[in-house]
Coordinates of C-alpha atoms in Angstrom, one line a residue:
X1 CA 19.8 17.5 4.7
X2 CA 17.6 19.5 6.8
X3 CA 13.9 17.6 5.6
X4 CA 12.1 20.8 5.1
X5 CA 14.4 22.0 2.4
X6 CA 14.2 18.8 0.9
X7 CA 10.8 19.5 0.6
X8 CA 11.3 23.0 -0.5
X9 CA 13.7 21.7 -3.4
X10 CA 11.5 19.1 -4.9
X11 CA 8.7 21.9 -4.8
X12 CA 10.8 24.1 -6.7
X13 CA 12.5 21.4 -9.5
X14 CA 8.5 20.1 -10.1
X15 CA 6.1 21.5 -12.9
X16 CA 2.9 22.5 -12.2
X17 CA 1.4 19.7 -14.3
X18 CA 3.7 17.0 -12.4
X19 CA 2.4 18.3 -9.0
X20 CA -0.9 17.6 -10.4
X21 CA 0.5 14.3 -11.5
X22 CA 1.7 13.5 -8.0
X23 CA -1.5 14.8 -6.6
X24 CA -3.9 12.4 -9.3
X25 CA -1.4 9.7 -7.9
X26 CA -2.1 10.0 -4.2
X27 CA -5.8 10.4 -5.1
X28 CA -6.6 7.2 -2.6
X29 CA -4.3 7.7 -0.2
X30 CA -4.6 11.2 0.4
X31 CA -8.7 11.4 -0.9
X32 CA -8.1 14.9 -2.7
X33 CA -8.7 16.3 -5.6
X34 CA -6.0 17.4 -8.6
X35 CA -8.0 20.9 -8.3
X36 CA -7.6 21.1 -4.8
X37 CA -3.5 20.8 -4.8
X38 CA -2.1 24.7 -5.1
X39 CA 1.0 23.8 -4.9
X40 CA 3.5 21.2 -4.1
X41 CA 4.1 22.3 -0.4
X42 CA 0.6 22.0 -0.2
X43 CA 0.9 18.5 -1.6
X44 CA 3.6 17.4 0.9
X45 CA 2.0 19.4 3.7
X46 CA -1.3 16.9 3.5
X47 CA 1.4 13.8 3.3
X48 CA 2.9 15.0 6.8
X49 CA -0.6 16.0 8.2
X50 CA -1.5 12.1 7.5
X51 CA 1.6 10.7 8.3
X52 CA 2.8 9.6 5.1
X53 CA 5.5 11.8 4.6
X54 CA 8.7 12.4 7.5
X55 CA 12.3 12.2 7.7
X56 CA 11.9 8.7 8.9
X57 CA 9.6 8.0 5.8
X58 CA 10.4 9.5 2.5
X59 CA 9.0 6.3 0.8
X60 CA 5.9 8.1 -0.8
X61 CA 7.7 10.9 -1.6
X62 CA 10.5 8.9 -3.4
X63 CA 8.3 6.4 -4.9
X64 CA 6.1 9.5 -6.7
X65 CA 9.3 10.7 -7.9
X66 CA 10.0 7.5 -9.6
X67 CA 6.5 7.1 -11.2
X68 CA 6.9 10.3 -12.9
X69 CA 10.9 9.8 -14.1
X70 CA 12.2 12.2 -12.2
X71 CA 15.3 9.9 -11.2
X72 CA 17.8 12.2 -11.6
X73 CA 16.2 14.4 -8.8
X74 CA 16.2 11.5 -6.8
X75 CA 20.0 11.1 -7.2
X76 CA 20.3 14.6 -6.7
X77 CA 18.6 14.6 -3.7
X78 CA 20.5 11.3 -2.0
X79 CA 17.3 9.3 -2.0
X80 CA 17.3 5.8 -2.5
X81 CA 15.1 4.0 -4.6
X82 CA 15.1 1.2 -1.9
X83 CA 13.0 3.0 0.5
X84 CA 9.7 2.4 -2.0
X85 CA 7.2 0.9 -0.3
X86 CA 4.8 0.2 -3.4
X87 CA 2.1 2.7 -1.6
X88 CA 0.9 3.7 -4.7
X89 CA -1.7 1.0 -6.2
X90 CA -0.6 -0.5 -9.7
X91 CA -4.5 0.8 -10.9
X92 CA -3.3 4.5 -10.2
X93 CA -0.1 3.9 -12.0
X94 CA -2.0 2.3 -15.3
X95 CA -4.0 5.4 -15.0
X96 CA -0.5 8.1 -15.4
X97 CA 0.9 5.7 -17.7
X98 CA -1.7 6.0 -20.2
X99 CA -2.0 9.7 -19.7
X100 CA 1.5 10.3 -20.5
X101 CA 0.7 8.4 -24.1
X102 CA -2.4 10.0 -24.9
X103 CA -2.0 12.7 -27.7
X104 CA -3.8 16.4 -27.6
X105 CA -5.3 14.7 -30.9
X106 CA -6.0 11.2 -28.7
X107 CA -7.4 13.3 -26.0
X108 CA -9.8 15.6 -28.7
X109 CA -11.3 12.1 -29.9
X110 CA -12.0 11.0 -26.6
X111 CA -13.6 13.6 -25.1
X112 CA -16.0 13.6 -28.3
X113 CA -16.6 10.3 -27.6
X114 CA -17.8 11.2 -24.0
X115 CA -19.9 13.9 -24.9
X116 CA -23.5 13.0 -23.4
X117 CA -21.9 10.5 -20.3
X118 CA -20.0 13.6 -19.2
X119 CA -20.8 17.2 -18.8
X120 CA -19.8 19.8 -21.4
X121 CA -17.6 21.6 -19.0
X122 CA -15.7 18.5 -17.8
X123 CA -14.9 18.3 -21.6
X124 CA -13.5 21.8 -22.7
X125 CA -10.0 21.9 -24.3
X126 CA -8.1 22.8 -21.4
X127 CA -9.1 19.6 -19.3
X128 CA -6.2 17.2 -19.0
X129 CA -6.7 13.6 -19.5
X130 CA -6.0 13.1 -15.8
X131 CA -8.9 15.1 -15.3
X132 CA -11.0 13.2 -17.5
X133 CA -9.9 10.0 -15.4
X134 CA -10.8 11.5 -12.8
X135 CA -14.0 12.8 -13.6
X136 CA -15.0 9.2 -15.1
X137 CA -14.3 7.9 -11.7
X138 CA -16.6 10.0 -10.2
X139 CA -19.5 9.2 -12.4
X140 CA -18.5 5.8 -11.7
X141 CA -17.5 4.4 -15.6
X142 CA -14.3 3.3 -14.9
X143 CA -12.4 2.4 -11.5
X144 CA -10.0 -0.4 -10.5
X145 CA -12.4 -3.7 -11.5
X146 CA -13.8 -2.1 -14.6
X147 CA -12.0 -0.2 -16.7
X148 CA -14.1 -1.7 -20.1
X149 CA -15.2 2.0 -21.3
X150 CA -12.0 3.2 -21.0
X151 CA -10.6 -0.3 -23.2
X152 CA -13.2 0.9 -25.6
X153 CA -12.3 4.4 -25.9
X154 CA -8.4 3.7 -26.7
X155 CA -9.4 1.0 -29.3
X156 CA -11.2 3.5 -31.2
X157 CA -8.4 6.2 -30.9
X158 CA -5.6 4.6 -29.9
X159 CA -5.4 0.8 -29.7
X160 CA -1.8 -0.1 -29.0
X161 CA -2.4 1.2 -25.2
X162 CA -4.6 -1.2 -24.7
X163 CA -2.2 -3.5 -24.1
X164 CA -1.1 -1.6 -21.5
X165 CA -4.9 -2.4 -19.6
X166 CA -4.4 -6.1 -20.7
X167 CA -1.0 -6.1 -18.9
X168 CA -2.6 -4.7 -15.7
X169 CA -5.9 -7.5 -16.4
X170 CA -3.2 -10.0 -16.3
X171 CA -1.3 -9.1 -13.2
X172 CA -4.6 -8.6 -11.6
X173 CA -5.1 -12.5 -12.2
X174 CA -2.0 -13.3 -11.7
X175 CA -2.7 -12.2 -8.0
X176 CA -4.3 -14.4 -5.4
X177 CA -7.7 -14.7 -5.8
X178 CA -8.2 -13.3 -1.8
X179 CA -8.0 -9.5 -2.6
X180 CA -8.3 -6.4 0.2
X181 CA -10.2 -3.5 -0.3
X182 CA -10.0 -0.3 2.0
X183 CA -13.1 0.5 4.0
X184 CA -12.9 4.0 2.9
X185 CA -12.0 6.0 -0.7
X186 CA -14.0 6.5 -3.9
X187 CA -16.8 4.8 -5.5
X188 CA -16.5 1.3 -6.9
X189 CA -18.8 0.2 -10.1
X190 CA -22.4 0.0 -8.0
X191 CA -24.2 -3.0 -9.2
X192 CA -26.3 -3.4 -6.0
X193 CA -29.6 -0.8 -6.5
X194 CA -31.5 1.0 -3.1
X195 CA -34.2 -1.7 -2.1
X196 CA -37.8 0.6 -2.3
X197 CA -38.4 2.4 0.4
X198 CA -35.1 1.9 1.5
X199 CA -35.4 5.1 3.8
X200 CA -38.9 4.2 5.4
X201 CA -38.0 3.4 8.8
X202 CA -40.7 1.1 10.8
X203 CA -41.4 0.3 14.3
X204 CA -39.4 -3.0 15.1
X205 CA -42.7 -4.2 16.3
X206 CA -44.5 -3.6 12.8
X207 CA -45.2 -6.8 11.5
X208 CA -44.2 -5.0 7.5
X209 CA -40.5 -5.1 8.9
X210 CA -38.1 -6.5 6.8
X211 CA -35.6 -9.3 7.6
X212 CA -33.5 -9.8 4.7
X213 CA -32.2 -13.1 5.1
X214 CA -32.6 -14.4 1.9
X215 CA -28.5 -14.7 0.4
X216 CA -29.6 -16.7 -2.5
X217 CA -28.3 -13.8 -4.8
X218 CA -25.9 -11.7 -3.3
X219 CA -24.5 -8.9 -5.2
X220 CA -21.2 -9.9 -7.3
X221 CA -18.2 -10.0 -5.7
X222 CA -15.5 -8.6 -8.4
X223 CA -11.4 -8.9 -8.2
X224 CA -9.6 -6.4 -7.5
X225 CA -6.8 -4.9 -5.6
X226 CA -6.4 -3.0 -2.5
X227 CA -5.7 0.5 -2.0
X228 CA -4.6 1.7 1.5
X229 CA -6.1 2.6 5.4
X230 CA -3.1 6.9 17.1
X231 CA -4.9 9.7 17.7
X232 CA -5.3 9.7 21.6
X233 CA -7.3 7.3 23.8
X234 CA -8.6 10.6 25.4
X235 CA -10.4 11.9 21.9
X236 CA -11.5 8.9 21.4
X237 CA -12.7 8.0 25.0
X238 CA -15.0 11.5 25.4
X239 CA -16.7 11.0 22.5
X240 CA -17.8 7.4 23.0
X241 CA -17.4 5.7 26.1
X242 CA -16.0 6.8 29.7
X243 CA -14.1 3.6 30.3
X244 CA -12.2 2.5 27.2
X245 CA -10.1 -1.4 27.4
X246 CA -7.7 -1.3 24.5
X247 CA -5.0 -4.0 23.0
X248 CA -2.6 -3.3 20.8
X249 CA -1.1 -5.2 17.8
X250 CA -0.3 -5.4 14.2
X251 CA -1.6 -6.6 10.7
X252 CA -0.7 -6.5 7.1
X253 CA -3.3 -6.0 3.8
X254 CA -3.0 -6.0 0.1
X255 CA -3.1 -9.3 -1.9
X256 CA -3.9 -11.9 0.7
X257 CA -2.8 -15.5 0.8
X258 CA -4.3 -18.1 3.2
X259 CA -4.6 -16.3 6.2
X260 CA -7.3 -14.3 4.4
X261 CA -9.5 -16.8 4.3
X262 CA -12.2 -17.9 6.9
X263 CA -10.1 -19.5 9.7
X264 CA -11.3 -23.0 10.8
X265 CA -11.3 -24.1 14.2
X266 CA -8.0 -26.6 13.8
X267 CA -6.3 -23.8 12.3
X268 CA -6.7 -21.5 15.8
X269 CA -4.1 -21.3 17.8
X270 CA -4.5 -24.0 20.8
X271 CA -1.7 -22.2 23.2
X272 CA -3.8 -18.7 22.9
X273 CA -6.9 -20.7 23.1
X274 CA -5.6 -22.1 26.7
X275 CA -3.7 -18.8 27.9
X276 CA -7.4 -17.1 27.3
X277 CA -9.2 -19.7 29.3
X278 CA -6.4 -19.6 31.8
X279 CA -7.0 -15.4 31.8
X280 CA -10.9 -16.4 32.5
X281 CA -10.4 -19.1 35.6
X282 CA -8.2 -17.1 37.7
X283 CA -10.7 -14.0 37.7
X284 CA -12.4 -13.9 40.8
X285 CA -15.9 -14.6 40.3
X286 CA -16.9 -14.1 43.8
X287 CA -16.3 -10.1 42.8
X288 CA -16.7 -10.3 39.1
X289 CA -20.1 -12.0 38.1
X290 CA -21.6 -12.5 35.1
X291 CA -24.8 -10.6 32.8
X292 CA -28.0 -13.0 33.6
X293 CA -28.4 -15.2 30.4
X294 CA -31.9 -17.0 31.5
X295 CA -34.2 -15.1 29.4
X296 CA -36.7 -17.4 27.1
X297 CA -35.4 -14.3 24.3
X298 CA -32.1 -13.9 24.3
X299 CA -32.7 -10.1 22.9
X300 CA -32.2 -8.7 19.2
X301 CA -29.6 -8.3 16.9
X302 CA -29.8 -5.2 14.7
X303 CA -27.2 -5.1 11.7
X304 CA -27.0 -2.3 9.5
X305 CA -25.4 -3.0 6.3
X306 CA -24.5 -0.7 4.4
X307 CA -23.2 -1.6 0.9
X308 CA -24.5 0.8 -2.0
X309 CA -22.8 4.8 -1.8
X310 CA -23.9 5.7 -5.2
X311 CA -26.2 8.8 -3.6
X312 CA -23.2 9.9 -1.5
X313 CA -22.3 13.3 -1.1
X314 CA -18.7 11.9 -0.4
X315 CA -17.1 9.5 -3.0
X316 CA -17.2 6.2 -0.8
X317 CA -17.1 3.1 -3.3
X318 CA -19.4 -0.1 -2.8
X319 CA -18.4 -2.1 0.4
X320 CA -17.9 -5.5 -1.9
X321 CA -17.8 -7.8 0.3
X322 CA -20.1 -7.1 3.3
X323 CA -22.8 -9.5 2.1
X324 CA -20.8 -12.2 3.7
X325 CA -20.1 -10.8 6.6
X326 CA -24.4 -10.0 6.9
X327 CA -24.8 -13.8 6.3
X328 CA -22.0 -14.4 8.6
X329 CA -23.3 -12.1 11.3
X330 CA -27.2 -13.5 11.2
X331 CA -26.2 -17.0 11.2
X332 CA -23.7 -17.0 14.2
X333 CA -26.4 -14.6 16.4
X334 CA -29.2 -16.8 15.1
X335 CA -26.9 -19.7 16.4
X336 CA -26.5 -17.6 19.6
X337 CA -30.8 -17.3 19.6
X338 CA -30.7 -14.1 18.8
X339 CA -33.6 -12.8 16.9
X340 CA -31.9 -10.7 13.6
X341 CA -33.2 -7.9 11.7
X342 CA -30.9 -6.8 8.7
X343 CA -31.8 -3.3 7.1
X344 CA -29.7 -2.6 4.1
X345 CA -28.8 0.6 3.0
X346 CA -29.3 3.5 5.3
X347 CA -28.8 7.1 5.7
X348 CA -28.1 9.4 8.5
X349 CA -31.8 9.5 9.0
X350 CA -33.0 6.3 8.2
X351 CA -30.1 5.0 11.1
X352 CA -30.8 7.3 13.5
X353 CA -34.2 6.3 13.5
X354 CA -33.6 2.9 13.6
X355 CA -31.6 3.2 16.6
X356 CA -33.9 5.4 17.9
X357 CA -36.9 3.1 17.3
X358 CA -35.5 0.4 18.8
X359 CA -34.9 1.9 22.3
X360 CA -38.3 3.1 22.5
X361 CA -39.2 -0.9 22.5
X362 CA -39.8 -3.0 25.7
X363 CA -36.8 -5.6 26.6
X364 CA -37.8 -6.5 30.3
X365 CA -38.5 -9.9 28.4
X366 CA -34.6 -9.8 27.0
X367 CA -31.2 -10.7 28.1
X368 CA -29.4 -8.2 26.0
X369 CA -29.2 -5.9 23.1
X370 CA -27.0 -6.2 19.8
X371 CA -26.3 -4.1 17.0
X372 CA -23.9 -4.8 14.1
X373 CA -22.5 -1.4 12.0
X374 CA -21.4 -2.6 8.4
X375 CA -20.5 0.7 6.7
X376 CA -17.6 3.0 5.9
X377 CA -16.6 5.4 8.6
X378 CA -14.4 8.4 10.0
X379 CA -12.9 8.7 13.8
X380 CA -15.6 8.1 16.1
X381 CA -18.6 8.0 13.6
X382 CA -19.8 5.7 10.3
X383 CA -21.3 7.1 7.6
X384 CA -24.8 6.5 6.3
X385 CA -25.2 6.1 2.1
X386 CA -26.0 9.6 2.1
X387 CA -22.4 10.0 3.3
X388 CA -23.4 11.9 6.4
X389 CA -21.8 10.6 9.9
X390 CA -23.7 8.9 12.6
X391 CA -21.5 9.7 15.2
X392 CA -20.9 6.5 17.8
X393 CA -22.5 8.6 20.4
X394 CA -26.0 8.8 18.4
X395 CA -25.5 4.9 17.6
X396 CA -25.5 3.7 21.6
X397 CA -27.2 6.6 23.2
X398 CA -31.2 5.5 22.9
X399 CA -29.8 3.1 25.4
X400 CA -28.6 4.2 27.8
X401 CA -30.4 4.0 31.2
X402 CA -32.2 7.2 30.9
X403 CA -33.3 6.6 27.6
X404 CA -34.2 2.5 27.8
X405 CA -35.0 1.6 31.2
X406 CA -35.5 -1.9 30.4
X407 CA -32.1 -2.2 29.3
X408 CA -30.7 -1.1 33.1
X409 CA -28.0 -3.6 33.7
X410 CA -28.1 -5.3 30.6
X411 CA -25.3 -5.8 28.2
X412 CA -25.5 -3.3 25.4
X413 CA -23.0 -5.0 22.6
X414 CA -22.1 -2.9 19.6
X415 CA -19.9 -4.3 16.7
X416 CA -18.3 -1.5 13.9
X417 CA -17.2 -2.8 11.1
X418 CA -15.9 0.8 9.6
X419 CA -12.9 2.6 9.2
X420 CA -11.6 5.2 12.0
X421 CA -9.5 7.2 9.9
X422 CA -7.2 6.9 6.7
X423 CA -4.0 6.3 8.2
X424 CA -2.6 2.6 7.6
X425 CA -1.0 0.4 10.9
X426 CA 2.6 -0.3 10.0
X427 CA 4.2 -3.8 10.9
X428 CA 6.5 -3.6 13.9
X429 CA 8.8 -6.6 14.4
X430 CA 8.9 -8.2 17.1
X431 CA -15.6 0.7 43.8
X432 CA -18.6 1.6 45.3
X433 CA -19.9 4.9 47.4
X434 CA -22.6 3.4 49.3
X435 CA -25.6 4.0 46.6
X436 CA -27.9 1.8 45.2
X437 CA -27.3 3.0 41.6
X438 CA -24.9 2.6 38.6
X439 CA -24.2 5.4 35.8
X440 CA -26.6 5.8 33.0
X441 CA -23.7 4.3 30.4
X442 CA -23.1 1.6 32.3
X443 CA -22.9 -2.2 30.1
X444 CA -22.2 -1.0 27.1
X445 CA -19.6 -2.7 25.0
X446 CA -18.0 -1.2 21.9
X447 CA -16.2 -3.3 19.4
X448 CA -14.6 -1.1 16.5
X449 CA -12.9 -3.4 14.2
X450 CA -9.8 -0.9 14.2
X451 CA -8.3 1.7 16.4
X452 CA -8.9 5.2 15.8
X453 CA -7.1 7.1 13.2
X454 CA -7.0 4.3 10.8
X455 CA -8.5 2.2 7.9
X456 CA -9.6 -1.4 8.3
X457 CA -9.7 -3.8 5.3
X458 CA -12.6 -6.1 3.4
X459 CA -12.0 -8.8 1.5
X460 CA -14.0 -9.2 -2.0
X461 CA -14.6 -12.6 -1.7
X462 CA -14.3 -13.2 2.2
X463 CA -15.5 -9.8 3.8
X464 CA -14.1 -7.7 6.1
X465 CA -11.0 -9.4 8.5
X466 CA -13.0 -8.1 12.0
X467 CA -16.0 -9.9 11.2
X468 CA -14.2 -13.0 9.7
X469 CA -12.1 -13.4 13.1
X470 CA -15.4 -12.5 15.2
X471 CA -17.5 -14.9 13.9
X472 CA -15.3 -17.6 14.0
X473 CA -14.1 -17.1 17.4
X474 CA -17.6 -17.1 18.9
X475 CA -18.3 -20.6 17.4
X476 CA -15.5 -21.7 18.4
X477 CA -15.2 -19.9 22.1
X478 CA -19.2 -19.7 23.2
X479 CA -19.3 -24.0 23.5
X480 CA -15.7 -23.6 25.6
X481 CA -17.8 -21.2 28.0
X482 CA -15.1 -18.3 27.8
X483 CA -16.7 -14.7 28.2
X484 CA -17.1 -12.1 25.4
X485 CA -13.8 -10.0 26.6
X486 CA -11.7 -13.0 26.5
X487 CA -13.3 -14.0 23.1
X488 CA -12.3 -10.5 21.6
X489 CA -9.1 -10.7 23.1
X490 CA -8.9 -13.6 20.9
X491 CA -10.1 -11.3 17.6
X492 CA -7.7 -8.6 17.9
X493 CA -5.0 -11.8 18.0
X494 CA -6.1 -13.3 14.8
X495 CA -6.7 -9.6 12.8
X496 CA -3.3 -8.5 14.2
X497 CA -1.8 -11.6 12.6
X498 CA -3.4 -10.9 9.0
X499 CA -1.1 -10.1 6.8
X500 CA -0.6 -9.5 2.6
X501 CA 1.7 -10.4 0.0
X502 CA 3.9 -7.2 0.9
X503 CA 3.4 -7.4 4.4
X504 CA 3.3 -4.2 5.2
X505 CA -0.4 -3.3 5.2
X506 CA -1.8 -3.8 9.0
X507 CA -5.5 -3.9 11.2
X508 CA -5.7 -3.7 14.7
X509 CA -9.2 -4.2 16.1
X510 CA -9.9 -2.1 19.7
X511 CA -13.0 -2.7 22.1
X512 CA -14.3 0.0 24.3
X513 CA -16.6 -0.9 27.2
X514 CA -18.3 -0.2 30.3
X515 CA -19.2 -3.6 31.2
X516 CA -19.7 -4.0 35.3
X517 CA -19.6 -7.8 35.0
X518 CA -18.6 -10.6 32.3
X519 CA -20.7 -11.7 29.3
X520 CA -20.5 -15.4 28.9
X521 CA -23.6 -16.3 26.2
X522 CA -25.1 -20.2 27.0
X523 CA -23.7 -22.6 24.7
X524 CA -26.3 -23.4 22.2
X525 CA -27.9 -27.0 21.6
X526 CA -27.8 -26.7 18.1
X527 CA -24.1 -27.6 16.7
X528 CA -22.4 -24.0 15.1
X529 CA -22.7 -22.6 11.4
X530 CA -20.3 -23.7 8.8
X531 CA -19.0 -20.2 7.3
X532 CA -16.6 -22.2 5.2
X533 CA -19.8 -23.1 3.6
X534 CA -22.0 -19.7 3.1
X535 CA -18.3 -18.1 2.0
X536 CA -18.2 -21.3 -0.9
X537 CA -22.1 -20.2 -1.4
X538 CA -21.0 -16.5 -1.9
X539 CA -17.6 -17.8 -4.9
X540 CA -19.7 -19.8 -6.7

């Protein structure tokens, strides 16, 4: 059956109140709102746009259908039930479930019982009670790790559906203790407030500059579940670099056994190890040299983490997760003699003049320049708290070589930990003119933790599966001698492996550079950081 009918047909057999069903259902995947959906063409129109919904792949489309009964349409229609794909999350099914049990008199007495935590309009008799979920998300009083007002609310005025949210308690236990979040949706439960004068941005030379390396009481780390994540090289090429290096793989995401956690070195994989230092040794140095690394500084390391989204004009949720990869990041560049400054919490502004700031400084005295994005993000930009984009162009360009001379033919390393996108990576089996001068964006490297297009994944307890592989590949890599390419090469390896209890959830981390020669960093005296250690200090 031609696939456009198909869509045409289900449109026509659906109720306006189950199109908003479907539509509340695909809430994360799709990041809509019910009020926002006209129609269901308009519905399926966004799946296709994003890639969720085809000929090839009627699983969302099937999989909605079965959420809301309508089996007998799916018969009708020859799809089979086997082509679910479990896209939906079991939180945004508990969520219809209880709708569909909820009263008009259930409903009355809980929106009385709101009055005063949300607004009178929100509350008016022709709200449905998806809406109400919906608009308790958004203040932030209920979402997929705490859903204890809502518990209260049907014990008052309906208590046998609470067993329904002690069923989904229990099968969120019953899960590994490893769990994925998505680097981009709505807002988590914020239990991490704005440090004062969080947007005051200081010269990096202004001895009031904070370095916030204290981890002794990082913000909780809850359980929870995960919700879901090609445009052309060419887009993505113009807006950031003009010479991009790319590798492609695959890897899964949702509830996470052992590979999610911190790999140790005997777990690495000695036959890549050796085919990446065989890569390294047949390179011919003579024409390919390497970055000076003889400074007494070895430069800075800039990371900006940013964790709380409760001001954002975009529903972003808390990044759990991301203190570990801060502590992860400042011990392994501290390791690498590094000096770090952490600033927590920026907007667009505040970033921008961070960035900004820190190319007007003087690094004759310096071998290089690093700067570490922890944030959620779009395709070719990461958003600030305020959930305005910093585009990667406005991140890099107070360093180029007409902006910082004393960074002229020095490695210029940035490392985004951000989504590109919202689409989710599926699993597939199996020389010179003559003059003395080089391009103003020469030596810059770009590390995006996933390719554009498409979501990358955090881990509550473990942080973000970028970070986790590119911390543990320097310690283990730098003392070997290999060079920074070789040691990424090794990253997008280990994320492409990652994988989830369904195995269908994937991450596939691309580095863009315009690097002129190799970055090898000296091996350090001092023996390497146990992460094993700070994550064991982060579960406790």
């Amino acid at each position: 059956m031609d696939f456009q009918k198909l869509q045409l047909d289900v449109g026509k057999a659906l109720s306006q109140e189950e199109v908003k069903a479907l539509a509340f259902l695909c809430t994360d995947l799709l990041g809509l709102k019910v009020t926002s959906v006209g129609s269901a063409s308009d519905l399926f129109s966004r799946m296709v746009e994003q890639d969720l919904l085809s000929a090839e792949k009627p699983h969302l489309l099937t999989e909605l259908l079965l959420i809301i009964q309508r089996t007998r349409l799916i018969r009708d229609l020859r799809l089979t039930e086997s082509t679910t794909k479990n896209l939906i999350s079991s939180y945004r099914k508990l969520l219809y479930n209880l709708s569909e049990d909820i009263t008009d008199a259930n409903l009355k007495d809980i929106k009385f019982l709101l009055k005063g935590q949300l607004s009178r309009r929100q509350l008016e008799d022709n709200v449905t009670t998806l809406e109400v979920f919906l608009e308790m998300e958004h203040k932030d009083l209920i979402n997929d790790t705490n859903l204890n007002l809502l518990e209260k609310l049907l014990q008052t005025c309906c208590p046998v559906l609470t067993e329904e949210i002690n069923r989904y308690k229990e099968q969120q236990a019953s899960l590994h203790s490893s769990h994925i979040a998505q680097e981009t949706g709505r807002p988590r439960s914020i239990s991490c407030p704005p440090e004062p004068n969080q947007n005051q941005c200081l010269p990096f030379s202004h001895p009031e500059r904070c370095r916030s390396t204290d981890f002794s009481d990082p913000p909780p780390l809850p359980e929870s579940t995960m919700s879901p994540s090609n445009t052309s090289v060419d887009e993505y090429l113009s807006l950031s670099l003009s010479r991009l290096s790319t590798t492609r793989s695959s890897s899964p995401s949702s509830n996470v056994g052992s590979d999610a956690s911190v790999i140790s070195p005997s777990q690495l994989n000695e036959n890549s190890s050796q085919q990446q230092t065989a890569q390294t040794t047949n390179t011919n140095t003579e024409d390919l040299g390497s970055y000076p690394m003889t400074a007494a500084k070895r430069g800075l390391c800039l990371i900006i983490n940013n964790n709380n989204f409760s001001e954002s004009k975009q529903r972003l949720q808390m990044r759990e997760g991301t203190m570990v990869d801060e502590e992860r990041l400042t011990k392994v560049f501290e390791w690498l003699a590094f000096h770090v400054v952490i600033e927590r919490d920026c907007d667009r502004k505040k970033m921008l003049c961070l960035v900004q700031n820190l190319g007007k400084e003087d690094h004759h005295d310096v071998d290089c320049l690093v700067c570490c994005v922890l944030s959620h993000g779009e395709q070719d930009g990461v958003y600030g708290v305020d959930g305005l984009t910093v585009t990667l162009n406005e991140l890099k360009e107070p360093f180029n070589g007409s902006k910082c001379p004393s960074l002229t033919e020095k490695p210029k390393l940035f490392f985004i930990q951000a989504c590109q996108g919202v689409s989710r990576q599926e699993p597939v089996y199996i020389e010179s003119d003559g003059h003395d001068s080089i391009p103003s964006e020469a030596d810059f490297l770009l590390a995006m933790a996933t390719v554009p297009s498409y979501v990358s994944f955090r881990e509550r307890s473990n942080g973000t599966w970028f970070i986790q592989a590119l911390c543990q590949n320097l310690i283990q890599m730098v003392p070997k001698g290999l060079d920074l390419m070789s040691i990424l090469t090794k990253v997008n390896a280990d994320v492409s492996r990652k994988t989830d209890n369904t195995g269908q959830k994937k991450q596939m981390p691309q580095p863009a550079f315009t690097l002129r020669k190799k970055v090898v960093f000296p091996i350090p005296k001092a023996p390497p950081p146990s992460l094993k250690s700070l994550i064991n200090s982060h579960n406790k």
